[in-house]
Short mmCIF file of C-alpha atoms and ligand atoms in Angstrom, two decimals:
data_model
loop_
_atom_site.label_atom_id
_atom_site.label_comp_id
_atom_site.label_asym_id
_atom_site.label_seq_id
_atom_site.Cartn_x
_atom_site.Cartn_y
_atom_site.Cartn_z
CA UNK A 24 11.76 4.39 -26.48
CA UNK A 25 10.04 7.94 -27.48
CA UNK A 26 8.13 9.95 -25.10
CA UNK A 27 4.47 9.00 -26.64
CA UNK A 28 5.33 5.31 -24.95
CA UNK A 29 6.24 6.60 -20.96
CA UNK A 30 3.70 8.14 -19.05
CA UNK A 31 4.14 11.55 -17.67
CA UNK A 32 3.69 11.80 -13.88
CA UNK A 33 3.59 15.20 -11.52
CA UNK A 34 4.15 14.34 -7.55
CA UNK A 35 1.60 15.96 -5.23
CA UNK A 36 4.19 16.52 -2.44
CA UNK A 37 7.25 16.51 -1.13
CA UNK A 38 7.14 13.75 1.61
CA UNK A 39 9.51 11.45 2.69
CA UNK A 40 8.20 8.20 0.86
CA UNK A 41 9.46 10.13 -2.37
CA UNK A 42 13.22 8.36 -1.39
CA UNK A 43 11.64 5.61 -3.01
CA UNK A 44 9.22 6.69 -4.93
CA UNK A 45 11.09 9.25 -7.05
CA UNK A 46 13.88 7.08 -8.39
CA UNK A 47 11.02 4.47 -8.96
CA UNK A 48 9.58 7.04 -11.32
CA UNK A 49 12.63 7.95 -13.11
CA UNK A 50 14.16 4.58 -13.00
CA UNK A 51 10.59 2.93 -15.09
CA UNK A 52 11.11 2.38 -18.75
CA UNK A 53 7.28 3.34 -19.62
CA UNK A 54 7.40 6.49 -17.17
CA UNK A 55 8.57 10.14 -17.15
CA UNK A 56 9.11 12.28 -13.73
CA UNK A 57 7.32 16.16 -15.43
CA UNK A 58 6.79 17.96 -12.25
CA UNK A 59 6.65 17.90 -8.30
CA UNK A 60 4.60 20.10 -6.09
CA UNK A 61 5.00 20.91 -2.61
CA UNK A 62 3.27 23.66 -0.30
CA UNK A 63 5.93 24.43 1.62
CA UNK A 64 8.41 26.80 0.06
CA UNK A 65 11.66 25.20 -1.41
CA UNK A 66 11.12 21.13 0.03
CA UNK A 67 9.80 20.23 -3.74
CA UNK A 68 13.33 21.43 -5.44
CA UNK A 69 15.28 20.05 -2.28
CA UNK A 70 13.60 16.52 -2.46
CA UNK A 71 14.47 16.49 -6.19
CA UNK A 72 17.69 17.37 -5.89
CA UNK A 73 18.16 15.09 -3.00
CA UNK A 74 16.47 12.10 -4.77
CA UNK A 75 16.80 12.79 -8.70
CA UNK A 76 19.69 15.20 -8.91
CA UNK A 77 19.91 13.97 -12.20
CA UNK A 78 16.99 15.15 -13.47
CA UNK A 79 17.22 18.92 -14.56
CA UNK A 80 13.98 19.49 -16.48
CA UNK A 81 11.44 18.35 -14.22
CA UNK A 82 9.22 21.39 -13.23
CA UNK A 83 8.27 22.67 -9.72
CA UNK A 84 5.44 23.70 -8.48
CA UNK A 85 4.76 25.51 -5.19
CA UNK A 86 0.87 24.46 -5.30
CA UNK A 87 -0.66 21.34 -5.84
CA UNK A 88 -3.37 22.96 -7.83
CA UNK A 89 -0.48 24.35 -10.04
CA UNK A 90 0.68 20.70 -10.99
CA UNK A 91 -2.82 19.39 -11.19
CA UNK A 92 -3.60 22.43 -13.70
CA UNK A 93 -0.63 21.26 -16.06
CA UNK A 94 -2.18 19.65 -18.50
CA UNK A 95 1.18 18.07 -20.16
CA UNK A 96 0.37 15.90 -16.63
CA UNK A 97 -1.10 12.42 -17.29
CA UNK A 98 -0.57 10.81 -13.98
CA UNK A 99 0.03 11.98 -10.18
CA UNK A 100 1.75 10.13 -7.41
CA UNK A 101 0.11 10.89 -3.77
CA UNK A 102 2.39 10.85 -1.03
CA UNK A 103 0.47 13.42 1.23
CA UNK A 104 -0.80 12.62 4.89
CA UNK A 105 -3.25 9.91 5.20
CA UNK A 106 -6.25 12.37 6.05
CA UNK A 107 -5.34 14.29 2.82
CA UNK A 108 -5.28 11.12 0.55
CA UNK A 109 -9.09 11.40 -0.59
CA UNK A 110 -9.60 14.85 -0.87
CA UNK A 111 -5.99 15.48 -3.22
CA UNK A 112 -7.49 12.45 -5.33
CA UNK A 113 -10.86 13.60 -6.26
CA UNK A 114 -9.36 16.93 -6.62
CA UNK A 115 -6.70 15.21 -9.07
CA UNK A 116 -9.34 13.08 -10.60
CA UNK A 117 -11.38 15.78 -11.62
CA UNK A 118 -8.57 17.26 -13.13
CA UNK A 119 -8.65 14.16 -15.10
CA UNK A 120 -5.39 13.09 -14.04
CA UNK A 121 -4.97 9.33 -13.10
CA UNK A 122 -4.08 8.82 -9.24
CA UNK A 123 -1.71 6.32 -7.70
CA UNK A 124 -2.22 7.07 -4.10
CA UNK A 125 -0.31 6.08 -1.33
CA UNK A 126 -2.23 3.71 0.81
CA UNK A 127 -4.37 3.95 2.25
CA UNK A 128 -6.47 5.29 -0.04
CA UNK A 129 -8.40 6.93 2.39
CA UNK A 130 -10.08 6.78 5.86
CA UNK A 131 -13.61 6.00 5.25
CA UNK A 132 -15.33 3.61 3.00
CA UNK A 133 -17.45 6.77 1.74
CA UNK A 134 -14.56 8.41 0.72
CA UNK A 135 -13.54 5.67 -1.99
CA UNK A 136 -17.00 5.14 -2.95
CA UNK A 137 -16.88 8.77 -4.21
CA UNK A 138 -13.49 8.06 -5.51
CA UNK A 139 -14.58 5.20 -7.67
CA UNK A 140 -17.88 7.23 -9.01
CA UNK A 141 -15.76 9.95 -9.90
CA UNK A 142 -12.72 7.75 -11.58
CA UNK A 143 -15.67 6.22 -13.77
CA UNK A 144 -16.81 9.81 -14.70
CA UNK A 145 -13.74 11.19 -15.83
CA UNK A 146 -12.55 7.71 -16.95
CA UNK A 147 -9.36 7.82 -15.17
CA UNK A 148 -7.61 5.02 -13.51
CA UNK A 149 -6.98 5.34 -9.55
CA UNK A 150 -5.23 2.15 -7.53
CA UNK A 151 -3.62 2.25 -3.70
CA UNK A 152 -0.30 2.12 -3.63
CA UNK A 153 0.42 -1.12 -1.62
CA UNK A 154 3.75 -1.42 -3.38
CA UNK A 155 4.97 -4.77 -1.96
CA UNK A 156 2.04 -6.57 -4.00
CA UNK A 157 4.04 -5.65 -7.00
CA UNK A 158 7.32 -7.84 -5.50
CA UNK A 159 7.22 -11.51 -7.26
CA UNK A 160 7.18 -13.42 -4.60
CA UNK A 161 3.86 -12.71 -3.67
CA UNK A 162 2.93 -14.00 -7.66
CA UNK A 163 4.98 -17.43 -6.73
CA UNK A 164 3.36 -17.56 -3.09
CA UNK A 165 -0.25 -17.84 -5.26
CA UNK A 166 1.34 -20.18 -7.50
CA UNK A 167 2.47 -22.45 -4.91
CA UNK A 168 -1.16 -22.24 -3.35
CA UNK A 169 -3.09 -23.01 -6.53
CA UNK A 170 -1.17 -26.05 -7.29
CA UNK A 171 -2.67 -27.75 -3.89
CA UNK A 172 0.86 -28.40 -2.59
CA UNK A 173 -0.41 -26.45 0.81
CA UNK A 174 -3.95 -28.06 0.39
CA UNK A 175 -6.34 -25.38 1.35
CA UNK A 176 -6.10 -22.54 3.19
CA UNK A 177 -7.02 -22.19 6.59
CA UNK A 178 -5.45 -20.08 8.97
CA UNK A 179 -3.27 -16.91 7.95
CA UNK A 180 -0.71 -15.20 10.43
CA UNK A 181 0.92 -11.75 9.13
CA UNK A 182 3.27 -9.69 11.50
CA UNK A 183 4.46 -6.24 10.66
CA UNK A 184 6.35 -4.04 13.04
CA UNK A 185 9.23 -2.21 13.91
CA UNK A 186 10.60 -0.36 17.21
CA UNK A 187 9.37 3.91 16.07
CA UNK A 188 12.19 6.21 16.20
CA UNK A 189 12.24 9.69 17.42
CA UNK A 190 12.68 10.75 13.69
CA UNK A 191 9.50 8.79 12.78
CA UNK A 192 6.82 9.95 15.59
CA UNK A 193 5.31 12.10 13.31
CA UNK A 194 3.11 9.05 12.80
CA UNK A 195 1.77 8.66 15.84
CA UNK A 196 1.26 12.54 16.99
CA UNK A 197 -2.54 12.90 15.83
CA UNK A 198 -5.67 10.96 16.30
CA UNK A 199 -6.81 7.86 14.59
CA UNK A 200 -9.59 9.66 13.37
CA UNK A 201 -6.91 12.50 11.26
CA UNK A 202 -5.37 9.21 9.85
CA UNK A 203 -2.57 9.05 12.17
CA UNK A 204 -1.18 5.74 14.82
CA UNK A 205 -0.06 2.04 13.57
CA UNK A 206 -3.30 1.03 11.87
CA UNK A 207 -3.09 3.58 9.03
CA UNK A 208 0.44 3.37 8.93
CA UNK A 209 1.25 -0.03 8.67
CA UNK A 210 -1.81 -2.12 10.56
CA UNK A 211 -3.51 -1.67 6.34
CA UNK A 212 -0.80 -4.22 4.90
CA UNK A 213 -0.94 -6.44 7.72
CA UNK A 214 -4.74 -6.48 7.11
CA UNK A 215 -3.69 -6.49 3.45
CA UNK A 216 -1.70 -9.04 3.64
CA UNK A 217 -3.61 -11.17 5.75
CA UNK A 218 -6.41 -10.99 3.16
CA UNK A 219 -4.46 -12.02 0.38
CA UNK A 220 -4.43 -15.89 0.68
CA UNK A 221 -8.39 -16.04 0.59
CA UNK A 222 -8.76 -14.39 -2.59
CA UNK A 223 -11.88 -16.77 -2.81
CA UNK A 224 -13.30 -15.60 0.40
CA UNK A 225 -15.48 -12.80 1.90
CA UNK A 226 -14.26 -11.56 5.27
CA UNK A 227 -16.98 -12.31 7.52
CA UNK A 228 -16.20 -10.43 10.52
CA UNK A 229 -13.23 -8.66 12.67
CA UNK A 230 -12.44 -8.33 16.52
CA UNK A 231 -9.44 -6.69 17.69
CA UNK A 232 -7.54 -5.11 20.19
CA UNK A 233 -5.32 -2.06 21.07
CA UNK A 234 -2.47 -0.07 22.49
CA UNK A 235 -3.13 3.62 22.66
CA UNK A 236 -1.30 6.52 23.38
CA UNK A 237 -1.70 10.34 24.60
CA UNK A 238 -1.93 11.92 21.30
CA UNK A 239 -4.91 9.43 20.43
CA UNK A 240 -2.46 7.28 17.96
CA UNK A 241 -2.81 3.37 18.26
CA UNK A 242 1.12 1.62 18.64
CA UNK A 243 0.32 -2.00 18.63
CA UNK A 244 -2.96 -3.91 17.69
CA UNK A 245 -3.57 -7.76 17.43
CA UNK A 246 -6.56 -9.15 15.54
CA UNK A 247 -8.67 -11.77 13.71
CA UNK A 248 -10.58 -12.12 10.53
CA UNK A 249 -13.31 -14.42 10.50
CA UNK A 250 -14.08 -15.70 6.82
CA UNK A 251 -16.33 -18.60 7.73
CA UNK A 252 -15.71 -22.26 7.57
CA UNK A 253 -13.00 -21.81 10.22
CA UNK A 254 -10.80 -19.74 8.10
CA UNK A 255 -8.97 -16.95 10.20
CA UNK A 256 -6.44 -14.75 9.85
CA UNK A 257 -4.75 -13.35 12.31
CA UNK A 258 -2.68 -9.72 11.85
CA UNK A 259 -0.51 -8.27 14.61
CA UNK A 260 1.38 -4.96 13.93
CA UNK A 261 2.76 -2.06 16.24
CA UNK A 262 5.31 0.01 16.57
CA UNK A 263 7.02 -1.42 20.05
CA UNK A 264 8.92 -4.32 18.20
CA UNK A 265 11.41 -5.72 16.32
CA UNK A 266 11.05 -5.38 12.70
CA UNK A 267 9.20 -7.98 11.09
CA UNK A 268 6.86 -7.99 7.62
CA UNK A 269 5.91 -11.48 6.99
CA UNK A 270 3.19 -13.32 6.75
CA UNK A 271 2.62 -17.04 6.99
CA UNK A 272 0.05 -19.44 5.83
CA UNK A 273 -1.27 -22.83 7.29
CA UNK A 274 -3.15 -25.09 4.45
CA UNK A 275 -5.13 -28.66 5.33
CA UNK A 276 -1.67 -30.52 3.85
CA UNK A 277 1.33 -28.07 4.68
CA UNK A 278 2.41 -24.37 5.43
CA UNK A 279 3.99 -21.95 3.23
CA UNK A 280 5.88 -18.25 4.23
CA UNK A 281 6.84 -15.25 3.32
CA UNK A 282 10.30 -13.91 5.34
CA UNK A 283 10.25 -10.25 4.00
CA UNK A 284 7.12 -8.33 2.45
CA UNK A 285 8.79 -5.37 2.16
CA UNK A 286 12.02 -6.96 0.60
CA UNK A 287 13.90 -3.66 -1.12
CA UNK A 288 15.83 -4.01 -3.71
CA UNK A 289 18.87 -4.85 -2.15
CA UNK A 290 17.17 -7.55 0.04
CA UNK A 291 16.97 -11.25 -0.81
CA UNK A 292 13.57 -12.00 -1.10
CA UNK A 293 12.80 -15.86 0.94
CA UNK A 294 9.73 -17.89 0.93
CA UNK A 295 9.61 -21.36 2.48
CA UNK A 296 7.26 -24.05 2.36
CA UNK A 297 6.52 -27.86 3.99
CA UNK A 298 4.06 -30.37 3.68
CA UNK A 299 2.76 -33.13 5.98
CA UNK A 300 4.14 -35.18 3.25
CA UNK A 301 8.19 -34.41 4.74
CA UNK A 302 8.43 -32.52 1.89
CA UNK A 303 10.29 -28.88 3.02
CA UNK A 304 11.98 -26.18 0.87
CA UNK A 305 13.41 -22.48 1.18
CA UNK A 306 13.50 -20.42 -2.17
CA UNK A 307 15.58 -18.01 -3.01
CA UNK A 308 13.77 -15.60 -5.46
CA UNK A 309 15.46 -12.83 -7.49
CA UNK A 310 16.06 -9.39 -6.40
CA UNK A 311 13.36 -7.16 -7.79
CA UNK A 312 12.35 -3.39 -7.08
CA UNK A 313 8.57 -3.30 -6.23
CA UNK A 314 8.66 0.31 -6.18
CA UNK A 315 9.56 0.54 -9.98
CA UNK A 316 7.34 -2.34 -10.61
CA UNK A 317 4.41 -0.82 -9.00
CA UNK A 318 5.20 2.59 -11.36
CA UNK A 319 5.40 -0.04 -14.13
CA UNK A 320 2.24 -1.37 -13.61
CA UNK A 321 0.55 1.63 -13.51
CA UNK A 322 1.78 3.05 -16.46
CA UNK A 323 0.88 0.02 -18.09
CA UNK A 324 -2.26 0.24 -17.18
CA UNK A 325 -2.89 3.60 -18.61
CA UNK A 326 -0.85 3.75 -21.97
CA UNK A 327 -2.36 0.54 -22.78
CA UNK A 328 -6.07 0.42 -20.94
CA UNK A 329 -5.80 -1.99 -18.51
CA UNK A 330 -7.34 -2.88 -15.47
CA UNK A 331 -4.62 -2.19 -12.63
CA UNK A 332 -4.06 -5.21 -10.58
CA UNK A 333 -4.83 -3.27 -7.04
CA UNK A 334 -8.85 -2.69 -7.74
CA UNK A 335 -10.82 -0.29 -6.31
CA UNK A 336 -13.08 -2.82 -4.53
CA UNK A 337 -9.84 -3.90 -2.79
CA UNK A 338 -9.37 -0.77 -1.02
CA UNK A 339 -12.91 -0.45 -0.04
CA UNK A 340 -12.88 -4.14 1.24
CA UNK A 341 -9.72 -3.35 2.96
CA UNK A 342 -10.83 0.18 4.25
CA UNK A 343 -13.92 -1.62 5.80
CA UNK A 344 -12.29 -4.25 7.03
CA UNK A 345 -10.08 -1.47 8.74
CA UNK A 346 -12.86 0.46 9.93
CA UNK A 347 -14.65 -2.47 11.68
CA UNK A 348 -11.06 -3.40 13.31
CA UNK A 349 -10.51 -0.05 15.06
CA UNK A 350 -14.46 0.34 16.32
CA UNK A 351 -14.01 -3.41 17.68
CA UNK A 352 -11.03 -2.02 19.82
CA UNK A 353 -13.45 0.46 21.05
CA UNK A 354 -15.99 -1.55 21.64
CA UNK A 355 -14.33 -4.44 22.58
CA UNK A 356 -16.90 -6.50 20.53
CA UNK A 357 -16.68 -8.42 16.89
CA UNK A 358 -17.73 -6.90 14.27
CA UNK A 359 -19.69 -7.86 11.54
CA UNK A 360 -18.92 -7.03 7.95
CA UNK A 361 -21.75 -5.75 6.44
CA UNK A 362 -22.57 -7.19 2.46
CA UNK A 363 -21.66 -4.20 0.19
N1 LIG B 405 4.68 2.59 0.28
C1 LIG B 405 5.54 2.74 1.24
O1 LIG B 405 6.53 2.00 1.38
C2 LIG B 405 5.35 3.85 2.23
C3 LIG B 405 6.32 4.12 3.19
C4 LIG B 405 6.15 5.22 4.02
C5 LIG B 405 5.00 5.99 3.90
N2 LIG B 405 4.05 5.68 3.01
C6 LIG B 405 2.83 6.50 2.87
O2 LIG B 405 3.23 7.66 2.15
C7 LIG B 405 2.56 8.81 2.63
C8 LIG B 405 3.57 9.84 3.04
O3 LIG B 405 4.31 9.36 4.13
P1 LIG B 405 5.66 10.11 4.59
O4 LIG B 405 6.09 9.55 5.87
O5 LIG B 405 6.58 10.16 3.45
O6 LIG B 405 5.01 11.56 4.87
P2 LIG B 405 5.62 12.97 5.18
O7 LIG B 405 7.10 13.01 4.95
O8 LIG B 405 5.09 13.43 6.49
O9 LIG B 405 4.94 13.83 4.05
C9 LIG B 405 3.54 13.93 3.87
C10 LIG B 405 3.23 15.32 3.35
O10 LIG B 405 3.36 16.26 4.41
C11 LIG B 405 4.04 17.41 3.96
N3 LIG B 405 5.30 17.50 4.76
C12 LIG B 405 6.42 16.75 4.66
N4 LIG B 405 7.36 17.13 5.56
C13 LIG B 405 6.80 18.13 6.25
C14 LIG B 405 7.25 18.96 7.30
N5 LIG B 405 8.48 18.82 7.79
N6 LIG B 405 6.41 19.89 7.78
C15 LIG B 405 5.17 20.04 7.26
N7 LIG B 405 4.69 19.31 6.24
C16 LIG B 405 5.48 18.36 5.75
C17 LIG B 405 4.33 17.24 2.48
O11 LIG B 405 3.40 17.98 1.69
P3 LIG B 405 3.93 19.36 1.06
O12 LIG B 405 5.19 19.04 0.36
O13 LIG B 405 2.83 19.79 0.15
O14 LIG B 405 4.12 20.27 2.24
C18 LIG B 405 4.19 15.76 2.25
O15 LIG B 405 3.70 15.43 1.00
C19 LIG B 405 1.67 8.33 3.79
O16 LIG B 405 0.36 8.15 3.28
C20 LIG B 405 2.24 6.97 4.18
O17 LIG B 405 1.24 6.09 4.65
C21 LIG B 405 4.22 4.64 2.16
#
């Protein structure tokens, strides 16, 4: 494959998400790893070295500005802090780069509104980076649902959690408000995923409730979204369990699950399903690397103008339905979802 067919991406930062990221980059057959900024003096050539040793030409940069002025620079990964999401991709945006940003996208509804304007002005492509929707299984999970073996889809459970470590409580040492607690971190793909089996529906409203702690952070939220008709789903994440990432889905004629949302490569991904009919089955999918698909994806997207499966109206319906979540916690009322 020559270099006019892979995409050439910079990385806006040397966080810790790169692990996965990096290789992703380097391991995609359409994509090229140019460059990698970082702020803080040395981390960008240390998180190379630690995570692409094998990659000797790709060039640092000690500013993000730097990168984003390199114009051999088609696309940038964003693995900054959640508060610095928005602001990085407008800046990258109107460098005309095209953005994959880690979710979430940002922390206000605003904030991708001016995202999207701007994307359409410099015609550049910008998705969230909820990774795990680039697994399979999720594909056969839809396929399953829209051949009626389930019936249709009424009530929606997704869990994601895991007991924080004192090596990750950098999560949890700010204010919701600077993007920082359980929500951001992981409470957006339990809302994600919760969404996902009413593609045909509208989230109607939200209520919700919370554990906080001193530094302002959420640690463990349950919650329900209404979508009319007696469709709910229910998400429940936090940071004072077990791991789980699953989600679970209860039709009019049977159930269907997903065991592992954020199956790595190395993990067996397992969906199971049952009807009222007695029917009942557990599949084994393949392995697959949804990091590297998700870099895929992208790059397809670009090289050959196509609209990236992650739209931008998902992460403002997501965002919102985010936003309404954490006010009903403080208000300890349900929310309604305003038409957009
Ligand atoms: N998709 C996934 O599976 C997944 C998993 C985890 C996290 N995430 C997302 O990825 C993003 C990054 O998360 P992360 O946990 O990897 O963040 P992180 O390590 O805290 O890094 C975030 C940014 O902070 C700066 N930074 C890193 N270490 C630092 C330190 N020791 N002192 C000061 N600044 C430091 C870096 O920018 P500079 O290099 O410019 O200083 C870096 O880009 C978040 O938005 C998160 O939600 C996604």
């Amino acid at each position: 494959m020559n270099n006019n067919t892979k995409l050439r991406w910079g990385i806006l930062g040397a966080a810790r998400i790169n692990q996965q990221l990096m290789p992703a980059i380097v391991e995609a057959k359409n994509s090229e790893l140019v460059a990698i900024a970082s702020r803080r003096p040395g981390a960008a050539a240390e998180t190379l070295k630690k995570y692409a040793p094998e990659e000797t030409n790709v060039q640092i940069y000690d500013q993000p500005e730097a990168l984003l002025n390199d114009e051999s620079i088609q696309a940038v990964y964003i693995p900054l802090a959640n508060k610095e999401h928005a602001q990085w991709t407008l800046t990258a945006i109107e460098k005309g780069k095209h953005v994959l940003c880690e979710k979430p996208m940002a922390l206000t509804v605003a904030d991708i509104e001016a995202i999207e304007t701007a994307a359409e002005k410099h015609k550049v492509i910008v998705m969230e980076g909820f990774m795990y929707r680039f697994h399979p299984q999720h594909q056969r999970i839809k396929e399953i649902i829209d051949s009626g073996l389930i019936g249709e889809v009424r009530s929606v459970r997704s869990c994601f959690s895991y007991l924080m470590q004192a090596a990750r409580e950098y999560r949890i040492d700010n204010t919701i408000e600077n993007g920082s607690g359980a929500m951001w971190d992981i409470g957006c793909y339990a809302i994600h995923a919760a969404r996902l089996p009413f593609y045909n529906d509208t989230p109607l409203s939200v209520s919700a409730m919370a554990k906080h702690i001193e530094t302002g952070a959420d640690i463990s939220c349950n919650g329900i979204i209404d979508f009319g008709d007696g469709k709910y789903a229910h998400f429940d994440f936090g940071f004072e369990h077990a791991r789980r990432a699953e989600y679970e889905i209860i039709g009019t004629k049977g159930g269907l699950k997903c065991h592992n949302v954020w199956a790595k490569q190395a993990e067996t991904p397992i969906i199971s399903w049952w009807t009222e009919a007695g029917q009942q089955c557990q599949e084994t999918l393949a392995l697959a690397n949804h990091f590297c698909l998700e870099i895929e994806h992208f790059s397809d997207c670009v090289l050959n103008q196509k609209k990236p499966a992650l739209s931008l109206d998902d992460a403002k319906m997501n965002c919102q339905v985010i936003v309404a979540a954490l006010e009903s916690v403080k208000s300890a009322k349900q929310l309604s979802l305003k038409e957009k």
